[in-house]
Amino acid sequence: MDPLIVTCAPVGAEVTPEQTPYLPYTPSLLGETARAIREAGASIVHVHCRNDDGTNTHSVERFGQAYQAIREQSDLIVQFSTGGAIGMTPEERASVLQLRPEMATLTCGSVNFGDDIFENSFPIMRGILKKMREFDVRPELEIFDKGHLANARRLARERLLSFPQHVDFVLGVPGGMEATVQNLCDLVDDLPAGCTWSVAGIGRAQLPMAMAAIAMGGHVRVGLEDNLYYSRGRLARNEELVARVARLAAEAGRSVATPDQARALLGLARGEPVLEVQ
Ligand code: KMH
Ligand code: ZN
């Protein structure tokens, strides 16, 4: 099997600094986290940003600072969120693509998200994909439900997307597809040929989904965005979640991918960020 690509999503948009002391919600904390998760075995960092008071922001300036801090401390593949937070406008969510991160997420459809709706209509998805093309950013397709794969195929028929792509199954969101091994197998079966995939299990599903992906030849996403706990009642640090997956993979005979190995597996050319916005 290929080396395991471990993505870490250390911040997210839903967890608050009041819930855990381990949330790296400033650029400088993100830089330190990048170093720690790289040492632990991560090759991709999925980025959301916060203001100093912990509130969500998708400001281009803040993402630029975060990118710089991560790059100063690691060679990780930097993947920006274009999902942002519930309530952000599609324009706000796509604005950070002008910094030309190596990768960014594209959620492939709307989904109930707790009591909210995470809105990703076709016009929103098309707008984000056009910006990705303009700034040469590689998408990671976020799949919260099986119909999202059909939506991605529709975007491919519209020639806004081409396959194969790297796909992340986000399982266990209240309102989305449940985190079961059967669901994961069904999703993997439905993937267009040649796609690589990872799974992000939400909450206590993070560990069993990671173990399934290791066994199935997929890849894994962990981090505080998706799960606050290392074990029942014990808050996690991001690097601990990465290190545990790396240990489990080693037990199963899979090494973790370095960022450059992950770039090779994903067909990414290493690019440097454009930190000065023109
Ligand atoms: N915070 C969620 C509403 C992404 O980063 O692309 C969306 C999300 C997905 O986290
Ligand atoms: Zn995210």
mmCIF file of C-alpha atoms and ligand atoms in Angstrom:
data_model
loop_
_atom_site.group_PDB
_atom_site.id
_atom_site.type_symbol
_atom_site.label_atom_id
_atom_site.label_comp_id
_atom_site.label_asym_id
_atom_site.label_seq_id
_atom_site.Cartn_x
_atom_site.Cartn_y
_atom_site.Cartn_z
ATOM 1 C CA MET A 1 0.000 0.000 0.000
ATOM 2 C CA ASP A 2 1.025 3.600 -0.505
ATOM 3 C CA PRO A 3 2.390 5.544 2.446
ATOM 4 C CA LEU A 4 -0.382 7.032 4.560
ATOM 5 C CA ILE A 5 -1.196 10.704 4.003
ATOM 6 C CA VAL A 6 -2.240 12.175 7.344
ATOM 7 C CA THR A 7 -4.110 15.458 7.140
ATOM 8 C CA CYS A 8 -4.459 17.455 10.325
ATOM 9 C CA ALA A 9 -7.322 19.947 10.731
ATOM 10 C CA PRO A 10 -6.127 21.705 13.877
ATOM 11 C CA VAL A 11 -8.613 24.582 14.240
ATOM 12 C CA GLY A 12 -11.913 24.436 12.322
ATOM 13 C CA ALA A 13 -14.704 26.933 12.653
ATOM 14 C CA GLU A 14 -16.899 25.386 15.314
ATOM 15 C CA VAL A 15 -14.609 24.604 18.270
ATOM 16 C CA THR A 16 -13.982 27.536 20.621
ATOM 17 C CA PRO A 17 -10.913 28.333 22.738
ATOM 18 C CA GLU A 18 -13.231 28.035 25.759
ATOM 19 C CA GLN A 19 -13.738 24.336 24.968
ATOM 20 C CA THR A 20 -10.063 23.412 24.884
ATOM 21 C CA PRO A 21 -6.734 25.036 25.756
ATOM 22 C CA TYR A 22 -5.143 23.277 22.767
ATOM 23 C CA LEU A 23 -6.809 25.158 19.892
ATOM 24 C CA PRO A 24 -4.106 26.915 17.787
ATOM 25 C CA TYR A 25 -6.280 29.861 16.841
ATOM 26 C CA THR A 26 -3.610 32.482 16.062
ATOM 27 C CA PRO A 27 -1.077 32.396 13.201
ATOM 28 C CA SER A 28 1.784 31.987 15.643
ATOM 29 C CA LEU A 29 0.080 29.051 17.421
ATOM 30 C CA LEU A 30 -0.667 27.549 13.987
ATOM 31 C CA GLY A 31 3.015 27.802 13.097
ATOM 32 C CA GLU A 32 4.007 25.950 16.271
ATOM 33 C CA THR A 33 1.314 23.349 15.634
ATOM 34 C CA ALA A 34 2.548 22.882 12.062
ATOM 35 C CA ARG A 35 5.993 21.963 13.383
ATOM 36 C CA ALA A 36 4.556 19.572 15.981
ATOM 37 C CA ILE A 37 2.153 17.771 13.649
ATOM 38 C CA ARG A 38 4.837 17.467 10.960
ATOM 39 C CA GLU A 39 7.131 15.801 13.496
ATOM 40 C CA ALA A 40 4.258 13.521 14.496
ATOM 41 C CA GLY A 41 3.659 12.375 10.889
ATOM 42 C CA ALA A 42 1.246 14.778 9.186
ATOM 43 C CA SER A 43 1.756 15.836 5.576
ATOM 44 C CA ILE A 44 -1.218 18.176 4.995
ATOM 45 C CA VAL A 45 -2.548 20.936 7.249
ATOM 46 C CA HIS A 46 -6.165 22.040 6.701
ATOM 47 C CA VAL A 47 -6.435 25.703 7.649
ATOM 48 C CA HIS A 48 -9.187 27.824 9.179
ATOM 49 C CA CYS A 49 -8.352 31.157 10.815
ATOM 50 C CA ARG A 50 -9.587 33.049 13.837
ATOM 51 C CA ASN A 51 -9.262 36.550 15.160
ATOM 52 C CA ASP A 52 -7.285 37.060 18.364
ATOM 53 C CA ASP A 53 -10.539 36.823 20.336
ATOM 54 C CA GLY A 54 -11.234 33.372 18.863
ATOM 55 C CA THR A 55 -14.034 34.442 16.507
ATOM 56 C CA ASN A 56 -14.008 33.156 12.930
ATOM 57 C CA THR A 57 -12.421 35.118 10.101
ATOM 58 C CA HIS A 58 -11.760 34.416 6.448
ATOM 59 C CA SER A 59 -9.697 37.567 6.007
ATOM 60 C CA VAL A 60 -7.076 37.260 3.292
ATOM 61 C CA GLU A 61 -4.586 39.056 5.528
ATOM 62 C CA ARG A 62 -5.051 36.581 8.375
ATOM 63 C CA PHE A 63 -4.779 33.568 6.041
ATOM 64 C CA GLY A 64 -1.600 35.098 4.593
ATOM 65 C CA GLN A 65 -0.137 35.388 8.088
ATOM 66 C CA ALA A 66 -1.144 31.817 8.879
ATOM 67 C CA TYR A 67 0.398 30.518 5.646
ATOM 68 C CA GLN A 68 3.638 32.338 6.376
ATOM 69 C CA ALA A 69 3.773 31.029 9.962
ATOM 70 C CA ILE A 70 3.158 27.456 8.802
ATOM 71 C CA ARG A 71 5.779 27.714 6.064
ATOM 72 C CA GLU A 72 8.381 29.145 8.452
ATOM 73 C CA GLN A 73 8.053 26.062 10.648
ATOM 74 C CA SER A 74 7.247 23.228 8.243
ATOM 75 C CA ASP A 75 7.131 21.891 4.702
ATOM 76 C CA LEU A 76 3.527 20.710 5.092
ATOM 77 C CA ILE A 77 1.089 20.886 2.191
ATOM 78 C CA VAL A 78 -1.091 23.865 3.067
ATOM 79 C CA GLN A 79 -4.766 23.365 2.356
ATOM 80 C CA PHE A 80 -7.130 26.304 2.934
ATOM 81 C CA SER A 81 -10.770 25.849 3.817
ATOM 82 C CA THR A 82 -13.273 27.343 1.404
ATOM 83 C CA GLY A 83 -16.065 26.005 3.626
ATOM 84 C CA GLY A 84 -15.309 28.632 6.247
ATOM 85 C CA ALA A 85 -18.017 28.966 8.860
ATOM 86 C CA ILE A 86 -21.809 28.896 8.645
ATOM 87 C CA GLY A 87 -22.970 32.403 7.714
ATOM 88 C CA MET A 88 -19.945 33.428 5.642
ATOM 89 C CA THR A 89 -20.697 34.543 2.095
ATOM 90 C CA PRO A 90 -19.453 32.441 -0.836
ATOM 91 C CA GLU A 91 -17.268 35.376 -1.919
ATOM 92 C CA GLU A 92 -15.652 35.550 1.516
ATOM 93 C CA ARG A 93 -15.051 31.806 1.510
ATOM 94 C CA ALA A 94 -13.389 31.913 -1.936
ATOM 95 C CA SER A 95 -11.390 35.101 -1.336
ATOM 96 C CA VAL A 96 -8.429 33.314 0.274
ATOM 97 C CA LEU A 97 -7.736 31.397 -2.955
ATOM 98 C CA GLN A 98 -5.907 34.463 -4.271
ATOM 99 C CA LEU A 99 -3.053 33.497 -1.910
ATOM 100 C CA ARG A 100 -2.571 30.417 -4.105
ATOM 101 C CA PRO A 101 -2.350 27.708 -1.433
ATOM 102 C CA GLU A 102 -1.311 24.332 -2.806
ATOM 103 C CA MET A 103 -4.757 22.924 -2.038
ATOM 104 C CA ALA A 104 -8.176 24.067 -0.863
ATOM 105 C CA THR A 105 -11.384 22.278 0.005
ATOM 106 C CA LEU A 106 -14.488 22.182 -2.157
ATOM 107 C CA THR A 107 -17.564 20.845 -0.377
ATOM 108 C CA CYS A 108 -19.617 19.120 -3.055
ATOM 109 C CA GLY A 109 -23.121 19.925 -1.918
ATOM 110 C CA SER A 110 -25.329 21.395 0.759
ATOM 111 C CA VAL A 111 -25.846 19.470 3.976
ATOM 112 C CA ASN A 112 -27.663 19.863 7.261
ATOM 113 C CA PHE A 113 -25.003 20.807 9.787
ATOM 114 C CA GLY A 114 -26.403 20.382 13.281
ATOM 115 C CA ASP A 115 -29.326 22.806 13.373
ATOM 116 C CA ASP A 116 -27.833 24.871 10.530
ATOM 117 C CA ILE A 117 -27.470 24.357 6.801
ATOM 118 C CA PHE A 118 -24.006 24.344 5.235
ATOM 119 C CA GLU A 119 -24.937 25.799 1.874
ATOM 120 C CA ASN A 120 -23.110 24.669 -1.248
ATOM 121 C CA SER A 121 -25.468 25.131 -4.179
ATOM 122 C CA PHE A 122 -24.238 24.503 -7.715
ATOM 123 C CA PRO A 123 -23.708 28.255 -8.286
ATOM 124 C CA ILE A 124 -21.589 28.408 -5.105
ATOM 125 C CA MET A 125 -19.542 25.358 -6.127
ATOM 126 C CA ARG A 126 -19.063 26.661 -9.665
ATOM 127 C CA GLY A 127 -17.884 30.025 -8.317
ATOM 128 C CA ILE A 128 -15.309 28.392 -6.035
ATOM 129 C CA LEU A 129 -14.071 26.072 -8.803
ATOM 130 C CA LYS A 130 -13.626 28.998 -11.205
ATOM 131 C CA LYS A 131 -11.491 30.778 -8.608
ATOM 132 C CA MET A 132 -9.491 27.595 -8.040
ATOM 133 C CA ARG A 133 -8.792 27.415 -11.738
ATOM 134 C CA GLU A 134 -7.882 31.131 -11.887
ATOM 135 C CA PHE A 135 -5.346 30.778 -9.073
ATOM 136 C CA ASP A 136 -4.211 27.240 -9.934
ATOM 137 C CA VAL A 137 -5.295 25.703 -6.629
ATOM 138 C CA ARG A 138 -5.872 21.952 -6.367
ATOM 139 C CA PRO A 139 -9.242 21.012 -4.842
ATOM 140 C CA GLU A 140 -9.854 18.384 -2.218
ATOM 141 C CA LEU A 141 -13.474 17.277 -2.622
ATOM 142 C CA GLU A 142 -15.307 17.199 0.712
ATOM 143 C CA ILE A 143 -18.065 14.586 0.659
ATOM 144 C CA PHE A 144 -20.549 14.695 3.546
ATOM 145 C CA ASP A 145 -23.192 12.572 1.829
ATOM 146 C CA LYS A 146 -23.338 10.119 -1.070
ATOM 147 C CA GLY A 147 -25.187 12.547 -3.330
ATOM 148 C CA HIS A 148 -22.158 14.836 -3.116
ATOM 149 C CA LEU A 149 -20.259 12.377 -5.324
ATOM 150 C CA ALA A 150 -23.023 12.653 -7.927
ATOM 151 C CA ASN A 151 -22.730 16.448 -7.685
ATOM 152 C CA ALA A 152 -18.964 16.210 -8.291
ATOM 153 C CA ARG A 153 -19.579 14.067 -11.377
ATOM 154 C CA ARG A 154 -22.051 16.688 -12.622
ATOM 155 C CA LEU A 155 -19.409 19.409 -12.189
ATOM 156 C CA ALA A 156 -17.013 17.204 -14.160
ATOM 157 C CA ARG A 157 -19.574 16.891 -16.969
ATOM 158 C CA GLU A 158 -19.729 20.696 -16.966
ATOM 159 C CA ARG A 159 -15.941 20.607 -17.380
ATOM 160 C CA LEU A 160 -15.350 22.602 -14.203
ATOM 161 C CA LEU A 161 -13.587 19.650 -12.629
ATOM 162 C CA SER A 162 -11.656 16.710 -14.006
ATOM 163 C CA PHE A 163 -11.143 13.293 -12.451
ATOM 164 C CA PRO A 164 -9.234 11.731 -10.765
ATOM 165 C CA GLN A 165 -9.193 13.982 -7.677
ATOM 166 C CA HIS A 166 -8.363 13.677 -3.991
ATOM 167 C CA VAL A 167 -11.550 13.149 -2.005
ATOM 168 C CA ASP A 168 -12.180 13.500 1.741
ATOM 169 C CA PHE A 169 -15.203 11.735 3.218
ATOM 170 C CA VAL A 170 -16.476 13.680 6.237
ATOM 171 C CA LEU A 171 -18.585 11.180 8.149
ATOM 172 C CA GLY A 172 -20.595 11.638 11.322
ATOM 173 C CA VAL A 173 -21.688 15.276 11.010
ATOM 174 C CA PRO A 174 -25.199 15.541 12.502
ATOM 175 C CA GLY A 175 -27.176 15.893 9.275
ATOM 176 C CA GLY A 176 -24.665 14.128 7.028
ATOM 177 C CA MET A 177 -23.796 10.510 6.354
ATOM 178 C CA GLU A 178 -23.112 8.392 9.440
ATOM 179 C CA ALA A 179 -19.609 7.215 10.229
ATOM 180 C CA THR A 180 -19.853 3.490 9.638
ATOM 181 C CA VAL A 181 -17.429 1.166 7.878
ATOM 182 C CA GLN A 182 -20.277 0.061 5.582
ATOM 183 C CA ASN A 183 -20.916 3.669 4.505
ATOM 184 C CA LEU A 184 -17.198 4.208 3.950
ATOM 185 C CA CYS A 185 -17.014 1.083 1.756
ATOM 186 C CA ASP A 186 -20.056 2.226 -0.259
ATOM 187 C CA LEU A 187 -18.490 5.640 -0.840
ATOM 188 C CA VAL A 188 -15.130 4.203 -1.868
ATOM 189 C CA ASP A 189 -16.926 1.856 -4.301
ATOM 190 C CA ASP A 190 -18.631 4.848 -5.903
ATOM 191 C CA LEU A 191 -15.420 6.852 -6.479
ATOM 192 C CA PRO A 192 -14.385 7.680 -10.034
ATOM 193 C CA ALA A 193 -11.374 5.634 -11.154
ATOM 194 C CA GLY A 194 -7.988 6.753 -9.912
ATOM 195 C CA CYS A 195 -9.174 8.994 -7.071
ATOM 196 C CA THR A 196 -7.260 9.008 -3.803
ATOM 197 C CA TRP A 197 -9.333 9.357 -0.637
ATOM 198 C CA SER A 198 -9.191 10.090 3.057
ATOM 199 C CA VAL A 199 -11.773 9.943 5.804
ATOM 200 C CA ALA A 200 -12.499 12.395 8.601
ATOM 201 C CA GLY A 201 -14.654 10.798 11.281
ATOM 202 C CA ILE A 202 -16.380 13.287 13.563
ATOM 203 C CA GLY A 203 -16.087 13.035 17.345
ATOM 204 C CA ARG A 204 -15.570 9.543 18.697
ATOM 205 C CA ALA A 205 -15.792 8.179 15.131
ATOM 206 C CA GLN A 206 -12.414 9.701 14.311
ATOM 207 C CA LEU A 207 -10.382 6.767 15.571
ATOM 208 C CA PRO A 208 -12.408 3.860 14.101
ATOM 209 C CA MET A 209 -12.679 5.623 10.724
ATOM 210 C CA ALA A 210 -8.909 6.179 10.748
ATOM 211 C CA MET A 211 -8.323 2.512 11.512
ATOM 212 C CA ALA A 212 -10.636 1.473 8.664
ATOM 213 C CA ALA A 213 -8.854 3.787 6.207
ATOM 214 C CA ILE A 214 -5.442 2.448 7.221
ATOM 215 C CA ALA A 215 -6.656 -1.094 6.541
ATOM 216 C CA MET A 216 -8.430 -0.197 3.287
ATOM 217 C CA GLY A 217 -5.515 1.642 1.698
ATOM 218 C CA GLY A 218 -7.066 5.099 2.076
ATOM 219 C CA HIS A 219 -5.751 8.117 3.932
ATOM 220 C CA VAL A 220 -6.734 9.809 7.184
ATOM 221 C CA ARG A 221 -7.735 13.197 8.541
ATOM 222 C CA VAL A 222 -7.594 13.937 12.266
ATOM 223 C CA GLY A 223 -7.489 17.113 14.350
ATOM 224 C CA LEU A 224 -9.449 19.249 16.755
ATOM 225 C CA GLU A 225 -11.728 20.574 13.997
ATOM 226 C CA ASP A 226 -13.369 17.157 13.958
ATOM 227 C CA ASN A 227 -12.732 15.774 17.422
ATOM 228 C CA LEU A 228 -11.710 17.356 20.735
ATOM 229 C CA TYR A 229 -10.838 14.234 22.693
ATOM 230 C CA TYR A 230 -7.989 11.740 22.781
ATOM 231 C CA SER A 231 -10.127 9.401 24.874
ATOM 232 C CA ARG A 232 -13.268 9.779 26.951
ATOM 233 C CA GLY A 233 -12.987 12.980 28.982
ATOM 234 C CA ARG A 234 -9.340 13.611 28.014
ATOM 235 C CA LEU A 235 -8.778 16.597 25.725
ATOM 236 C CA ALA A 236 -6.373 16.010 22.840
ATOM 237 C CA ARG A 237 -3.513 17.986 21.364
ATOM 238 C CA ASN A 238 -3.439 17.921 17.576
ATOM 239 C CA GLU A 239 -0.013 16.303 17.466
ATOM 240 C CA GLU A 240 -1.166 13.475 19.734
ATOM 241 C CA LEU A 241 -3.985 12.615 17.346
ATOM 242 C CA VAL A 242 -1.528 12.544 14.432
ATOM 243 C CA ALA A 243 1.034 10.496 16.376
ATOM 244 C CA ARG A 244 -1.569 7.873 17.303
ATOM 245 C CA VAL A 245 -2.550 7.392 13.655
ATOM 246 C CA ALA A 246 1.115 7.140 12.668
ATOM 247 C CA ARG A 247 1.663 4.433 15.306
ATOM 248 C CA LEU A 248 -1.407 2.484 14.199
ATOM 249 C CA ALA A 249 -0.294 2.711 10.573
ATOM 250 C CA ALA A 250 3.175 1.460 11.486
ATOM 251 C CA GLU A 251 1.619 -1.516 13.300
ATOM 252 C CA ALA A 252 -0.318 -2.262 10.101
ATOM 253 C CA GLY A 253 2.836 -2.040 7.990
ATOM 254 C CA ARG A 254 2.207 1.393 6.481
ATOM 255 C CA SER A 255 4.629 4.258 6.886
ATOM 256 C CA VAL A 256 3.357 7.830 6.962
ATOM 257 C CA ALA A 257 3.999 9.953 3.874
ATOM 258 C CA THR A 258 6.317 12.912 4.100
ATOM 259 C CA PRO A 259 4.828 16.076 2.570
ATOM 260 C CA ASP A 260 6.898 15.531 -0.577
ATOM 261 C CA GLN A 261 5.764 11.895 -0.810
ATOM 262 C CA ALA A 262 2.185 13.139 -0.425
ATOM 263 C CA ARG A 263 2.791 15.705 -3.191
ATOM 264 C CA ALA A 264 3.976 12.901 -5.444
ATOM 265 C CA LEU A 265 0.947 10.721 -4.608
ATOM 266 C CA LEU A 266 -1.437 13.621 -5.236
ATOM 267 C CA GLY A 267 0.375 14.926 -8.312
ATOM 268 C CA LEU A 268 1.044 18.317 -6.745
ATOM 269 C CA ALA A 269 3.889 20.547 -7.786
ATOM 270 C CA ARG A 270 5.289 22.347 -4.778
ATOM 271 C CA GLY A 271 4.406 26.015 -4.991
ATOM 272 C CA GLU A 272 5.190 28.934 -2.760
ATOM 273 C CA PRO A 273 2.410 31.187 -1.509
ATOM 274 C CA VAL A 274 1.800 34.633 -2.879
ATOM 275 C CA LEU A 275 1.815 36.506 0.394
ATOM 276 C CA GLU A 276 1.510 39.998 -1.038
ATOM 277 C CA VAL A 277 -1.989 40.474 -2.360
ATOM 278 C CA GLN A 278 -1.801 42.453 -5.619
HETATM 279 N N1 KMH B 1 -16.991 24.694 9.013
HETATM 280 C C1 KMH B 1 -17.871 24.027 8.122
HETATM 281 C C2 KMH B 1 -19.136 24.798 7.924
HETATM 282 C C3 KMH B 1 -14.258 23.051 4.971
HETATM 283 O O1 KMH B 1 -13.396 23.433 5.744
HETATM 284 O O2 KMH B 1 -14.119 23.134 3.753
HETATM 285 C C4 KMH B 1 -17.253 23.768 6.794
HETATM 286 C C5 KMH B 1 -15.962 23.078 6.776
HETATM 287 C C6 KMH B 1 -15.556 22.495 5.485
HETATM 288 O O3 KMH B 1 -15.237 23.018 7.750
HETATM 289 ZN ZN ZN B 2 -12.648 22.739 7.642
#
